[in-house]
Coordinates of C-alpha atoms in Angstrom, one line a residue:
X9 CA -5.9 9.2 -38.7
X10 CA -4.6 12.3 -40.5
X11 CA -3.8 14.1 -37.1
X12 CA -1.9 13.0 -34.6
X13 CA -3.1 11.4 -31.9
X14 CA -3.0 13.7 -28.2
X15 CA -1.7 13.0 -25.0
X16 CA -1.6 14.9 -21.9
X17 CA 0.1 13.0 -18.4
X18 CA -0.2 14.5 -15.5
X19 CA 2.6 13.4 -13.0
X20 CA 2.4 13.6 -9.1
X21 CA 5.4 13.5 -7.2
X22 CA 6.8 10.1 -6.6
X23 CA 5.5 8.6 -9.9
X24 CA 6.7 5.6 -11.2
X25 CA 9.6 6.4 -13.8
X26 CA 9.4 2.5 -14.9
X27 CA 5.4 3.4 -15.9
X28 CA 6.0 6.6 -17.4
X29 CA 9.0 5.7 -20.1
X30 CA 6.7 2.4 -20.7
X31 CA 3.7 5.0 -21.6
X32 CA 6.1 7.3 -23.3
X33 CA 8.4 5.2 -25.5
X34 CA 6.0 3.0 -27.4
X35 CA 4.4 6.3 -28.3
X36 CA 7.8 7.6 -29.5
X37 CA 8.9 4.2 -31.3
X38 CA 5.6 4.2 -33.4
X39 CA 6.0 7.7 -34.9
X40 CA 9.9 6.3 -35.5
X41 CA 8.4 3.4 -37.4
X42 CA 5.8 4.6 -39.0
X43 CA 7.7 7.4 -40.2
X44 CA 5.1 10.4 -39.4
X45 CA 4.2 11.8 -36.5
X46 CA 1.1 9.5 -35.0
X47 CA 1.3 10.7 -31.6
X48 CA 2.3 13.9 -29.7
X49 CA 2.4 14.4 -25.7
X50 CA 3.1 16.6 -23.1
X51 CA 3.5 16.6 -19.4
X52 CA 2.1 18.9 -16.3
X53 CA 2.7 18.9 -12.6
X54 CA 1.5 20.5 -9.5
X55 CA 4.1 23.5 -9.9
X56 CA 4.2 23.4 -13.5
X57 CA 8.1 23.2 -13.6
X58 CA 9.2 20.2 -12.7
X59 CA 8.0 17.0 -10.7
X60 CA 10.2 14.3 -9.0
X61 CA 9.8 10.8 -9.4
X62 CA 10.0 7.5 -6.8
X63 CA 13.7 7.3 -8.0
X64 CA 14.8 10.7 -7.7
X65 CA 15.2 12.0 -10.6
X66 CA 13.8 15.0 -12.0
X67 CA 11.3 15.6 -15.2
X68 CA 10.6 18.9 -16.4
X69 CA 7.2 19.6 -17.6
X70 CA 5.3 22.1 -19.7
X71 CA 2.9 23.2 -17.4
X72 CA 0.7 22.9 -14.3
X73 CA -2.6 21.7 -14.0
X74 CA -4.3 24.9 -14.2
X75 CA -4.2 25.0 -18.1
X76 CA -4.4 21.8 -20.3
X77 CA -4.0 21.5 -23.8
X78 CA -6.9 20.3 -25.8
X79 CA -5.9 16.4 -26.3
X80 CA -7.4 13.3 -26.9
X81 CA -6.5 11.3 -24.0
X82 CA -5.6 12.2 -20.6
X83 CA -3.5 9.8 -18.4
X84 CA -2.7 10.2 -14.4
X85 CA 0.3 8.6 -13.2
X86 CA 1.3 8.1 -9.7
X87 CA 3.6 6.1 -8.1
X88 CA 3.8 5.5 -4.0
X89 CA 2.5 7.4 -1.7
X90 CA -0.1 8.6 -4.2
X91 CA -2.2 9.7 -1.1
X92 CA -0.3 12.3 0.0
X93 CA -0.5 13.6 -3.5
X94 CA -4.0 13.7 -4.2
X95 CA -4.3 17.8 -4.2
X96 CA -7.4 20.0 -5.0
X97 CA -6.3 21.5 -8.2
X98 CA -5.4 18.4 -9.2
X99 CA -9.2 16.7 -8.9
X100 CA -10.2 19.7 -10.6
X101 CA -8.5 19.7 -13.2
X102 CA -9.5 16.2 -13.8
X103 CA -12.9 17.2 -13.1
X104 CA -13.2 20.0 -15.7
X105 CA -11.5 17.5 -18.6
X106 CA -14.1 14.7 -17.8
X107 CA -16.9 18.4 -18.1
X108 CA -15.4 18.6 -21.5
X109 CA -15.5 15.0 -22.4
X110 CA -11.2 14.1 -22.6
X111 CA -10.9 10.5 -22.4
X112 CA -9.1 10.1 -19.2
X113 CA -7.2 7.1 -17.5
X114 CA -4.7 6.2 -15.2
X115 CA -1.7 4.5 -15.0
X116 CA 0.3 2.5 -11.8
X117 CA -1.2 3.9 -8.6
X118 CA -3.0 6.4 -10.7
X119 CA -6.9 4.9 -10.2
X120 CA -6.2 5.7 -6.7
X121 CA -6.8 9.4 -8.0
X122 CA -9.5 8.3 -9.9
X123 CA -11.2 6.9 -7.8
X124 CA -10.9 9.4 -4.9
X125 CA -12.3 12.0 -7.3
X126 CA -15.2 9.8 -8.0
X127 CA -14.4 8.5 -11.6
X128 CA -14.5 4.8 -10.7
X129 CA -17.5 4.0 -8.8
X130 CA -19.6 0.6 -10.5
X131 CA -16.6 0.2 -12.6
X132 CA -13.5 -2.4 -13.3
X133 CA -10.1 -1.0 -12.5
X134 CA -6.7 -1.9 -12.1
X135 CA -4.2 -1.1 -9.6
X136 CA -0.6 -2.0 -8.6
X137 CA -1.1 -5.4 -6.6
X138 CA 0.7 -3.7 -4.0
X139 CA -2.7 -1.1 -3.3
X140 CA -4.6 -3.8 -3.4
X141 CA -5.8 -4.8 -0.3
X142 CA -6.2 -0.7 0.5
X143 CA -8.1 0.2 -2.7
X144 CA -10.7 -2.5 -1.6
X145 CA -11.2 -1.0 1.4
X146 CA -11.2 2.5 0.9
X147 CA -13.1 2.1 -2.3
X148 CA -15.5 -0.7 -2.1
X149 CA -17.7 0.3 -4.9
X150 CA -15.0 -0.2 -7.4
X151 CA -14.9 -3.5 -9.1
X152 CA -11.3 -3.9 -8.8
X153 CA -9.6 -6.7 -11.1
X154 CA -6.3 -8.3 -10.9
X155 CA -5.7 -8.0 -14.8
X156 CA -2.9 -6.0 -15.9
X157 CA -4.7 -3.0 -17.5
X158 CA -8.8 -2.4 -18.5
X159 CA -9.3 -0.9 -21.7
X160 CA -13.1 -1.7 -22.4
X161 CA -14.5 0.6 -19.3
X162 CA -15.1 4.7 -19.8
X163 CA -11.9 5.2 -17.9
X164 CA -8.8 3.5 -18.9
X165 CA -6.6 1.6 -16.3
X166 CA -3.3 -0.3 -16.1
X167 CA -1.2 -1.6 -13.3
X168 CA 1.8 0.3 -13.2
X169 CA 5.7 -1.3 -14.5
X170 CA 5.4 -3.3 -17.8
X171 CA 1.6 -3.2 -17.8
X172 CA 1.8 0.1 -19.1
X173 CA 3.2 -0.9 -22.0
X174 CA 0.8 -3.5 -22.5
X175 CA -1.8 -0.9 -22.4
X176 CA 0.2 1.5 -24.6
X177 CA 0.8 -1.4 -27.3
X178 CA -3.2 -2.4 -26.8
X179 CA -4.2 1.3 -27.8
X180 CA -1.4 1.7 -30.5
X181 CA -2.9 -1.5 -32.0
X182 CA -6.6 0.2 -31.9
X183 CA -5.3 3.2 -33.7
X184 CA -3.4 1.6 -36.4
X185 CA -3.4 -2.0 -36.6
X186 CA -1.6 -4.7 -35.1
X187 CA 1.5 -4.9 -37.7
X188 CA 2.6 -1.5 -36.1
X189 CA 1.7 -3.0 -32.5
X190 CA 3.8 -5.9 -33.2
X191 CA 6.4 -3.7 -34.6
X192 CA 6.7 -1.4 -31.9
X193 CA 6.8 -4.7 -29.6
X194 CA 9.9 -6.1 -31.5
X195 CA 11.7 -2.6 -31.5
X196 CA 11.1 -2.9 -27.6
X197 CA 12.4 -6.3 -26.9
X198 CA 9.4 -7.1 -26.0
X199 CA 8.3 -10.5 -26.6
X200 CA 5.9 -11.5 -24.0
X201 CA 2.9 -8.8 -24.5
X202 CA -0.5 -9.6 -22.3
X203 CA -3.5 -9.1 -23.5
X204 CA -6.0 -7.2 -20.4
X205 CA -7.0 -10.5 -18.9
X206 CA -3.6 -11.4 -17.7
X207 CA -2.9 -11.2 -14.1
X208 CA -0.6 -8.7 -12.9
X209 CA 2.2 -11.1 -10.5
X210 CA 2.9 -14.3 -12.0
X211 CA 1.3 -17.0 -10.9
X212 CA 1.1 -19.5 -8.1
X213 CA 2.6 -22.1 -10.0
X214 CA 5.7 -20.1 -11.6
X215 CA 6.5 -18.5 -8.3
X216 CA 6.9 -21.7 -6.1
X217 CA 7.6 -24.1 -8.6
X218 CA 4.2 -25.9 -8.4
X219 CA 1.8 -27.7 -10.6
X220 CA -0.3 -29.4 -8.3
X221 CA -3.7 -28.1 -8.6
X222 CA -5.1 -28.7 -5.2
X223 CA -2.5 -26.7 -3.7
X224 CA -2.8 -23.7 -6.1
X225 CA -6.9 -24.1 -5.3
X226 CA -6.4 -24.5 -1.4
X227 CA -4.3 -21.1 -2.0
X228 CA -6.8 -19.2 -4.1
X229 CA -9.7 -20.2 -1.3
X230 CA -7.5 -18.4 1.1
X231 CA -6.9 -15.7 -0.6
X232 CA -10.5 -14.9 -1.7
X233 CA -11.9 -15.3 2.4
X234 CA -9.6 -13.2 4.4
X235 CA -11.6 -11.4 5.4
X236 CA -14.1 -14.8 6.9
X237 CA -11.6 -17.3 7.2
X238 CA -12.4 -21.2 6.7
X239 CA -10.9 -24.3 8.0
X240 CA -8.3 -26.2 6.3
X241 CA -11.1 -29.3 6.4
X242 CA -14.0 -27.2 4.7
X243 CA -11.1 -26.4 2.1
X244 CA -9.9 -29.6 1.5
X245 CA -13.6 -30.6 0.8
X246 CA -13.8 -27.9 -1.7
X247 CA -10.9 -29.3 -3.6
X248 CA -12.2 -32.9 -3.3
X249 CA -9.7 -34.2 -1.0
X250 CA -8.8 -35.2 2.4
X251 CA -7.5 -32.8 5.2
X252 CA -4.9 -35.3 5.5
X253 CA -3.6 -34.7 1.7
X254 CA -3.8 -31.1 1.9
X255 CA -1.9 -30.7 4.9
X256 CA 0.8 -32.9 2.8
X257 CA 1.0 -30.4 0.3
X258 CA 1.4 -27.5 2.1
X259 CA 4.0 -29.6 4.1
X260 CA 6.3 -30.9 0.5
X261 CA 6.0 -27.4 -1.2
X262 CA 6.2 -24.6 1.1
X263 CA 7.1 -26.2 4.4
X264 CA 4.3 -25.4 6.2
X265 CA 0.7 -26.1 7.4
X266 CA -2.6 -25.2 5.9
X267 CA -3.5 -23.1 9.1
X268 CA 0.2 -20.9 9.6
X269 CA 0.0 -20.1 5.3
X270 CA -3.3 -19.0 6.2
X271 CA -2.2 -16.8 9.6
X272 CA 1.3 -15.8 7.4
X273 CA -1.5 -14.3 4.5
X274 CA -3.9 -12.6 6.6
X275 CA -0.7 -10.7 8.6
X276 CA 0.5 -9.6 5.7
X277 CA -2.5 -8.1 4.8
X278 CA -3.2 -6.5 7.9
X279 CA 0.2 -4.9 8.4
X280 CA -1.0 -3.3 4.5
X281 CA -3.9 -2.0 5.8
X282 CA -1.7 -0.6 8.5
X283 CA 0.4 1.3 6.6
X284 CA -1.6 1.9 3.9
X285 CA -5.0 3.2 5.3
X286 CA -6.0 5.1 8.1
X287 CA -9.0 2.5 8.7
X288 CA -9.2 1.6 12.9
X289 CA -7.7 -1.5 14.3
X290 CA -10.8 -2.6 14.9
X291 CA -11.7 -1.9 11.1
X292 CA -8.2 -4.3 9.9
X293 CA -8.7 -7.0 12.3
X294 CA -12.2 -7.6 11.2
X295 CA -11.3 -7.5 7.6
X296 CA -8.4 -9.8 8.5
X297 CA -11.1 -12.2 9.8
X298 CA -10.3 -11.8 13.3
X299 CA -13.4 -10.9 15.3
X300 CA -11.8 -9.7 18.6
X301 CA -9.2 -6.8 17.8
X302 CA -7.5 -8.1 21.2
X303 CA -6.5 -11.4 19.5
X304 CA -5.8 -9.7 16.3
X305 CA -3.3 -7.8 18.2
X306 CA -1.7 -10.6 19.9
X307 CA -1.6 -12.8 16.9
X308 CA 0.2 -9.5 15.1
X309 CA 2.8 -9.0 18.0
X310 CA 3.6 -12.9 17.8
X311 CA 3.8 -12.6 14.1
X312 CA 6.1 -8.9 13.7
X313 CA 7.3 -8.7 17.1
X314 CA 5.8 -5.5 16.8
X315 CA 1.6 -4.4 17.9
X316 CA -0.5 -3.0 15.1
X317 CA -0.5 0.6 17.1
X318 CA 3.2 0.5 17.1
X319 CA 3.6 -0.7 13.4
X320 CA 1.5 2.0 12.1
X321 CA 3.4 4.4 14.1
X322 CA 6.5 3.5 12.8
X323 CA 8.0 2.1 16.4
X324 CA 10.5 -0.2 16.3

């Protein structure tokens, strides 16, 4: 490539500084290596001055969203609380770049934009695990994915943190070849790079200390019917073993029971949707797997000490 290579970011308030200097610096590290200058960038907010990010500091930019340089790749990045940040001139400025046919993505919380202004409908994205549960709700016609970035759909997505880098190094690679990937890499410290079928939170195993497989099974069976629960003994004959052994496992490795991991998973999901969403009680219990929002909201007081009303409103 005899010109450099384009970027534009536009940064909402709150953004993730962690995913921004992981977009920015693998960028800045490849024109240091390769001696010339590969890639150039530039950053807009909402006021065009200045934007703040989740840690308080402050980034000044060179310009709103009004006016955008012509560029060959356009990235949103958001960080918490993206909703409240989701502003009209912002979807239109993302509107009129997809008009002119800028390749546009998103980074951390950023498909949350993307997806509120219509971008990712019948497509794969990835999202912070943390929006998880939301995104799903608010946007079922997104094929969300756990992996730590999508590269191979029309609009670009990675998780947020480290991710971004994984991303950065995965298009830096396209561009120019894997030696300068691998370089860029090294001068990073970075020795573990993911490829875009990685999962974004480590997994089962590494996080408790497990290897058993029928455990890490029983788990993943949980995790993908929340919303319609089953019973430990339809589980355990999934896995090919007795109710009896599966109940041991949970027992030895997290000190518990098949049926209060289960109850402990589907709270914590609700009291996401709670604070997350603005979807009805009714709405969360149901896609908690809880049919009667009465018991949903006596299981959730006996759980947080707290109801689902008074959670959302921030009571104590």
């Amino acid at each position: 490539m005899s010109q450099p290579q384009k970027f534009v970011f536009f940064l909402t308030d709150e953004f993730s500084h962690l995913a921004f200097s992981c977009a920015v610096e693998p960028l800045r590290i490849a024109n240091l290596i390769s001696g010339k200058a590969l890639y150039e960038w530039s950053l807009r907010s909402e006021d065009g001055v200045s934007v703040t990010s989740s840690n308080g500091s402050e980034t000044l930019v060179d310009g709103d969203f009004s006016v955008v340089p012509k560029c060959h790749r356009l990235l949103v990045l958001s960080g918490i609380n993206m909703r409240n940040h989701v502003s009209r001139p912002l979807l239109a400025a993302l509107r009129r770049e997809r008009a002119k046919g800028t390749e546009i993505g998103a980074l951390c919380s950023g498909a949350w934009i993307l997806a509120e202004a219509g971008f990712l409908d019948g497509m794969k994205a990835a999202i912070h695990w943390e929006y998880h549960d939301s995104f799903m709700e608010e946007f079922p016609d997104v094929n969300l994915v756990r992996s730590v970035f999508v590269a191979d759909e029309k609009y670009i997505t990675a998780s947020g943190g480290t991710a971004t880098a994984d991303l950065m190094l995965h298009l830096i690679e396209a561009d120019h070849g894997e030696d300068l990937a691998l370089d860029v890499a090294d001068q990073m410290v970075y020795v573990a790079v993911r490829n875009a079928t990685a999962e974004q939170r480590v997994s089962l195993q590494s996080r408790n200390g497990m290897r058993n497989k029928h455990l890490v099974g029983a788990i993943r069976v949980m995790r993908d019917h929340i919303d319609e629960p089953v019973s430990p003994s339809v589980i355990a004959t999934q896995l090919g073993i007795s109710t009896r052994q599966l109940e041991r496992l949970f027992g030895k490795y997290l000190n518990s029971t098949p049926k209060k991991y289960y109850v402990e998973m589907r709270m914590d999901r609700a009291r996401t949707l709670l604070l997350q969403t603005e979807d009805s009680i009714t709405d969360i219990a149901l896609a908690c797997g809880y049919e009667s929002p009465g018991h949903f909201s006596k299981v959730y007081r006996a759980h947080f000490g707290v109801s689902p009303h008074a959670q959302r409103n921030k009571i104590d």
